[in-house]
Short mmCIF file of C-alpha atoms and ligand atoms in Angstrom, two decimals:
data_model
loop_
_atom_site.label_atom_id
_atom_site.label_comp_id
_atom_site.label_asym_id
_atom_site.label_seq_id
_atom_site.Cartn_x
_atom_site.Cartn_y
_atom_site.Cartn_z
CA UNK A 147 -32.86 19.10 -15.82
CA UNK A 148 -31.89 17.39 -12.60
CA UNK A 149 -32.04 13.61 -12.66
CA UNK A 150 -31.72 10.89 -10.05
CA UNK A 151 -29.99 7.70 -11.20
CA UNK A 152 -30.83 4.70 -9.05
CA UNK A 153 -29.98 1.01 -9.36
CA UNK A 154 -30.22 -2.40 -7.72
CA UNK A 155 -33.32 -1.98 -5.57
CA UNK A 156 -33.55 -5.75 -5.03
CA UNK A 157 -37.06 -5.81 -3.56
CA UNK A 158 -35.99 -3.69 -0.60
CA UNK A 159 -39.06 -1.51 -0.09
CA UNK A 160 -37.77 0.35 2.97
CA UNK A 161 -34.62 1.45 1.14
CA UNK A 162 -36.54 2.34 -2.01
CA UNK A 163 -39.08 4.46 -0.13
CA UNK A 164 -36.32 6.28 1.76
CA UNK A 165 -34.51 7.06 -1.50
CA UNK A 166 -37.70 8.27 -3.18
CA UNK A 167 -38.32 10.58 -0.21
CA UNK A 168 -34.77 11.91 -0.47
CA UNK A 169 -35.28 12.48 -4.20
CA UNK A 170 -38.59 14.27 -3.55
CA UNK A 171 -36.83 16.67 -1.16
CA UNK A 172 -34.70 17.97 -4.05
CA UNK A 173 -35.62 19.68 -7.27
CA UNK A 174 -35.41 16.47 -9.33
CA UNK A 175 -37.54 16.09 -12.43
CA UNK A 176 -36.73 12.57 -13.61
CA UNK A 177 -35.65 9.23 -12.19
CA UNK A 178 -33.70 6.67 -14.19
CA UNK A 179 -33.35 3.13 -12.83
CA UNK A 180 -30.52 0.88 -14.04
CA UNK A 181 -32.20 -2.43 -13.22
CA UNK A 182 -32.35 -5.23 -10.66
CA UNK A 183 -35.68 -4.21 -9.23
CA UNK A 184 -36.10 -7.65 -7.73
CA UNK A 185 -34.09 -10.54 -6.29
CA UNK A 186 -32.70 -10.97 -2.73
CA UNK A 187 -35.34 -8.92 -0.91
CA UNK A 188 -38.84 -9.48 0.51
CA UNK A 189 -41.02 -6.98 -1.42
CA UNK A 190 -40.82 -7.59 -5.19
CA UNK A 191 -44.48 -6.71 -5.91
CA UNK A 192 -44.43 -3.44 -3.99
CA UNK A 193 -41.10 -2.40 -5.50
CA UNK A 194 -42.24 -3.06 -9.08
CA UNK A 195 -45.47 -1.12 -8.49
CA UNK A 196 -43.62 1.81 -6.99
CA UNK A 197 -41.12 1.74 -9.84
CA UNK A 198 -43.86 1.88 -12.47
CA UNK A 199 -45.27 4.97 -10.81
CA UNK A 200 -42.01 6.78 -10.18
CA UNK A 201 -39.48 6.46 -12.97
CA UNK A 202 -39.07 7.75 -16.50
CA UNK A 203 -36.57 5.15 -17.66
CA UNK A 204 -36.14 1.69 -16.19
CA UNK A 205 -33.67 -0.89 -17.49
CA UNK A 206 -33.60 -4.67 -17.16
CA UNK A 207 -31.12 -6.14 -14.66
CA UNK A 208 -29.73 -9.67 -14.55
CA UNK A 209 -31.94 -10.60 -11.56
CA UNK A 210 -35.01 -9.25 -13.36
CA UNK A 211 -34.12 -11.31 -16.40
CA UNK A 212 -33.51 -14.42 -14.29
CA UNK A 213 -36.93 -13.96 -12.72
CA UNK A 214 -38.51 -13.79 -16.17
CA UNK A 215 -36.58 -16.68 -17.66
CA UNK A 216 -34.14 -19.03 -15.95
CA UNK A 217 -31.43 -18.17 -13.48
CA UNK A 218 -27.99 -19.10 -14.71
CA UNK A 219 -24.69 -18.54 -12.93
CA UNK A 220 -26.20 -17.38 -9.64
CA UNK A 221 -25.16 -18.65 -6.23
CA UNK A 222 -27.56 -20.85 -4.30
CA UNK A 223 -29.16 -18.17 -2.13
CA UNK A 224 -29.59 -15.74 -5.05
CA UNK A 225 -31.16 -18.52 -7.11
CA UNK A 226 -33.59 -19.48 -4.34
CA UNK A 227 -34.56 -15.82 -3.98
CA UNK A 228 -35.19 -15.61 -7.73
CA UNK A 229 -37.49 -18.65 -7.68
CA UNK A 230 -39.33 -17.26 -4.66
CA UNK A 231 -39.69 -13.89 -6.44
CA UNK A 232 -41.12 -15.59 -9.49
CA UNK A 233 -43.64 -17.42 -7.32
CA UNK A 234 -44.83 -14.09 -5.90
CA UNK A 235 -45.21 -12.60 -9.37
CA UNK A 236 -47.04 -15.66 -10.68
CA UNK A 237 -49.64 -15.67 -7.91
CA UNK A 238 -52.88 -15.75 -9.95
CA UNK A 239 -54.91 -14.17 -7.14
CA UNK A 240 -52.78 -11.09 -7.21
CA UNK A 241 -54.33 -8.03 -8.79
CA UNK A 242 -52.34 -6.73 -11.77
CA UNK A 243 -50.14 -9.83 -12.05
CA UNK A 244 -50.13 -9.73 -15.86
CA UNK A 245 -49.34 -6.04 -16.08
CA UNK A 246 -46.46 -6.43 -13.67
CA UNK A 247 -45.09 -9.35 -15.65
CA UNK A 248 -45.43 -7.38 -18.91
CA UNK A 249 -43.68 -4.39 -17.38
CA UNK A 250 -40.64 -6.51 -16.45
CA UNK A 251 -40.70 -8.28 -19.78
CA UNK A 252 -40.59 -5.05 -21.76
CA UNK A 253 -37.72 -3.38 -19.91
CA UNK A 254 -34.91 -2.35 -22.29
CA UNK A 255 -31.28 -3.35 -21.75
CA UNK A 256 -29.81 0.02 -22.41
CA UNK A 257 -30.67 3.62 -22.99
CA UNK A 258 -28.63 6.11 -25.04
CA UNK A 259 -29.07 9.85 -24.85
CA UNK A 260 -26.58 12.23 -26.45
CA UNK A 261 -23.28 11.80 -24.59
CA UNK A 262 -24.74 9.29 -22.17
CA UNK A 263 -25.29 5.58 -22.10
CA UNK A 264 -27.24 3.96 -19.26
CA UNK A 265 -26.78 0.23 -18.57
CA UNK A 266 -27.11 -2.26 -15.73
CA UNK A 267 -23.75 -4.04 -16.05
CA UNK A 268 -21.29 -2.62 -18.55
CA UNK A 269 -21.43 -0.61 -21.77
CA UNK A 270 -20.40 -3.62 -23.89
CA UNK A 271 -22.47 -6.22 -22.05
CA UNK A 272 -25.37 -4.26 -20.59
CA UNK A 273 -26.93 -7.06 -18.62
CA UNK A 274 -24.21 -9.24 -17.16
CA UNK A 275 -20.69 -7.86 -17.16
CA UNK A 276 -19.25 -6.57 -13.89
CA UNK A 277 -16.85 -3.65 -13.81
CA UNK A 278 -15.04 -3.79 -10.47
CA UNK A 279 -12.63 -1.19 -9.20
CA UNK A 280 -9.58 -3.44 -9.65
CA UNK A 281 -10.44 -3.73 -13.34
CA UNK A 282 -8.51 -0.48 -13.72
CA UNK A 283 -5.43 -2.75 -13.83
CA UNK A 284 -6.91 -4.69 -16.74
CA UNK A 285 -5.90 -2.38 -19.56
CA UNK A 286 -7.51 -4.37 -22.34
CA UNK A 287 -10.86 -4.53 -20.58
CA UNK A 288 -10.86 -0.83 -19.75
CA UNK A 289 -9.91 0.15 -23.30
CA UNK A 290 -12.66 -1.97 -24.78
CA UNK A 291 -15.23 -0.61 -22.37
CA UNK A 292 -14.30 2.99 -23.02
CA UNK A 293 -14.29 2.37 -26.78
CA UNK A 294 -18.07 1.82 -26.77
CA UNK A 295 -18.98 4.75 -24.49
CA UNK A 296 -20.16 7.93 -26.21
CA UNK A 297 -18.75 9.98 -23.34
CA UNK A 298 -20.32 8.98 -20.08
CA UNK A 299 -21.73 5.68 -18.92
CA UNK A 300 -24.01 5.22 -15.92
CA UNK A 301 -24.05 1.71 -14.52
CA UNK A 302 -24.78 -0.45 -11.45
CA UNK A 303 -24.60 -4.24 -10.92
CA UNK A 304 -21.56 -4.37 -8.56
CA UNK A 305 -23.42 -2.45 -5.81
CA UNK A 306 -20.24 -0.42 -5.26
CA UNK A 307 -20.42 3.27 -6.18
CA UNK A 308 -17.58 5.20 -7.80
CA UNK A 309 -16.10 6.77 -10.92
CA UNK A 310 -13.85 5.06 -13.47
CA UNK A 311 -11.89 7.41 -15.70
CA UNK A 312 -10.54 6.87 -19.20
CA UNK A 313 -7.02 7.07 -17.82
CA UNK A 314 -7.71 4.03 -15.65
CA UNK A 315 -8.34 5.62 -12.29
CA UNK A 316 -11.07 4.74 -9.85
CA UNK A 317 -12.49 7.14 -7.28
CA UNK A 318 -14.83 6.18 -4.48
CA UNK A 319 -17.42 8.85 -3.61
CA UNK A 320 -15.38 9.53 -0.45
CA UNK A 321 -12.22 10.18 -2.51
CA UNK A 322 -13.98 12.98 -4.37
CA UNK A 323 -16.13 14.43 -1.58
CA UNK A 324 -19.21 12.80 -3.14
CA UNK A 325 -18.96 15.12 -6.16
CA UNK A 326 -17.64 14.89 -9.70
CA UNK A 327 -17.88 17.31 -12.60
CA UNK A 328 -18.19 15.77 -16.05
CA UNK A 329 -15.61 17.17 -18.43
CA UNK A 330 -13.67 16.16 -21.52
CA UNK A 331 -12.50 12.77 -20.37
CA UNK A 332 -14.76 9.77 -20.67
CA UNK A 333 -15.99 8.25 -17.43
CA UNK A 334 -18.07 5.33 -16.17
CA UNK A 335 -20.15 6.18 -13.15
CA UNK A 336 -21.35 3.41 -10.88
CA UNK A 337 -24.29 4.73 -8.87
CA UNK A 338 -24.12 1.98 -6.22
CA UNK A 339 -27.17 0.15 -4.89
CA UNK A 340 -30.39 1.32 -3.26
CA UNK A 341 -31.36 -2.00 -1.74
CA UNK A 342 -28.14 -3.89 -1.02
CA UNK A 343 -25.03 -1.67 -0.80
CA UNK A 344 -21.72 -3.58 -0.74
CA UNK A 345 -19.18 -0.90 0.13
CA UNK A 346 -19.46 -1.47 3.88
CA UNK A 347 -21.87 1.41 4.27
CA UNK A 348 -25.38 0.09 4.90
CA UNK A 349 -27.09 3.29 3.81
CA UNK A 350 -28.96 3.25 0.47
CA UNK A 351 -26.93 4.79 -2.34
CA UNK A 352 -27.76 6.62 -5.57
CA UNK A 353 -26.55 9.55 -7.66
CA UNK A 354 -27.94 12.87 -8.82
CA UNK A 355 -27.00 14.30 -12.20
CA UNK A 356 -27.45 18.06 -12.48
CA UNK A 357 -26.17 19.20 -15.90
CA UNK A 358 -22.46 18.29 -15.53
CA UNK A 359 -22.41 17.78 -11.78
CA UNK A 360 -22.74 14.31 -10.25
CA UNK A 361 -23.49 14.05 -6.55
CA UNK A 362 -23.50 10.71 -4.72
CA UNK A 363 -26.17 10.48 -2.03
CA UNK A 364 -26.43 8.15 0.97
CA UNK A 365 -29.75 7.66 2.70
CA UNK A 366 -30.44 5.95 6.01
CA UNK A 367 -33.36 3.56 6.11
CA UNK A 368 -34.79 1.14 8.70
CA UNK A 369 -32.92 -1.98 7.54
CA UNK A 370 -33.83 -3.90 10.70
CA UNK A 371 -37.39 -3.95 9.38
CA UNK A 372 -36.22 -5.38 6.03
CA UNK A 373 -34.09 -7.95 7.86
CA UNK A 374 -37.09 -9.05 9.93
CA UNK A 375 -39.12 -9.62 6.77
CA UNK A 376 -36.30 -11.61 5.15
CA UNK A 377 -35.91 -13.76 8.27
CA UNK A 378 -39.64 -14.55 8.21
CA UNK A 379 -39.50 -15.92 4.64
CA UNK A 380 -37.93 -19.42 4.61
CA UNK A 381 -36.95 -19.17 0.92
CA UNK A 382 -34.81 -16.10 1.58
CA UNK A 383 -31.55 -16.97 3.36
CA UNK A 384 -30.96 -15.10 6.63
CA UNK A 385 -27.59 -14.07 5.25
CA UNK A 386 -29.43 -11.82 2.78
CA UNK A 387 -30.66 -9.86 5.79
CA UNK A 388 -27.37 -9.87 7.65
CA UNK A 389 -25.51 -8.35 4.70
CA UNK A 390 -27.87 -5.34 4.73
CA UNK A 391 -26.71 -4.57 8.26
CA UNK A 392 -23.05 -4.94 7.26
CA UNK A 393 -23.39 -3.18 3.92
CA UNK A 394 -21.49 -5.90 2.08
ZN1 ZN B 430 -27.83 -6.23 -8.36
#
């Protein structure tokens, strides 16, 4: 079974469509999404609809939760984007509004399968905790995280792809030629972000899991089109477009 693991779409339809096309060009049977379907970007409705059609497993992200309930701890532009997203979803004239709302509301926070755990943030705090690459110097944090991982954890949330090992190393996809083979040591795999990459590479990012082989993929997409849409919506800060161009 060959699976695609995607995360952090953030209402970026152009990036999402490009990634789905890239997935379709391979022999992939299932797609898992680690959350943050919405927030930041201009196409929440379209992204949720496409997600419902395309994926086997979809988790709740912190932006999805904030859209459902109340945003807490977000910066001003993220918060404005969340309120705008909620307005779109609440539009009573929109066909399927209730179903879309129910879909978001029923998303699980984590998924466990054999040696794997799938989360948005971290294995011990699936929704909200960030695991950044310099956390490898925080021994206590790393030990606690690895203590709750069966063997392998797939996660997103930071929008920065890479592999954390049990012996406190971090590899960017570049460091490992975009490939990693799962073995005896426990690892956390961050699959990066489809809709708002932050590793200074503007291309959409995701990972493919083929038995024990992980391959990181980068996909070009027409981000100028997404930026134009963001610029045209007053409730979405222009900066949210600019950062797509910079990949940060
Ligand atoms: Zn996110």
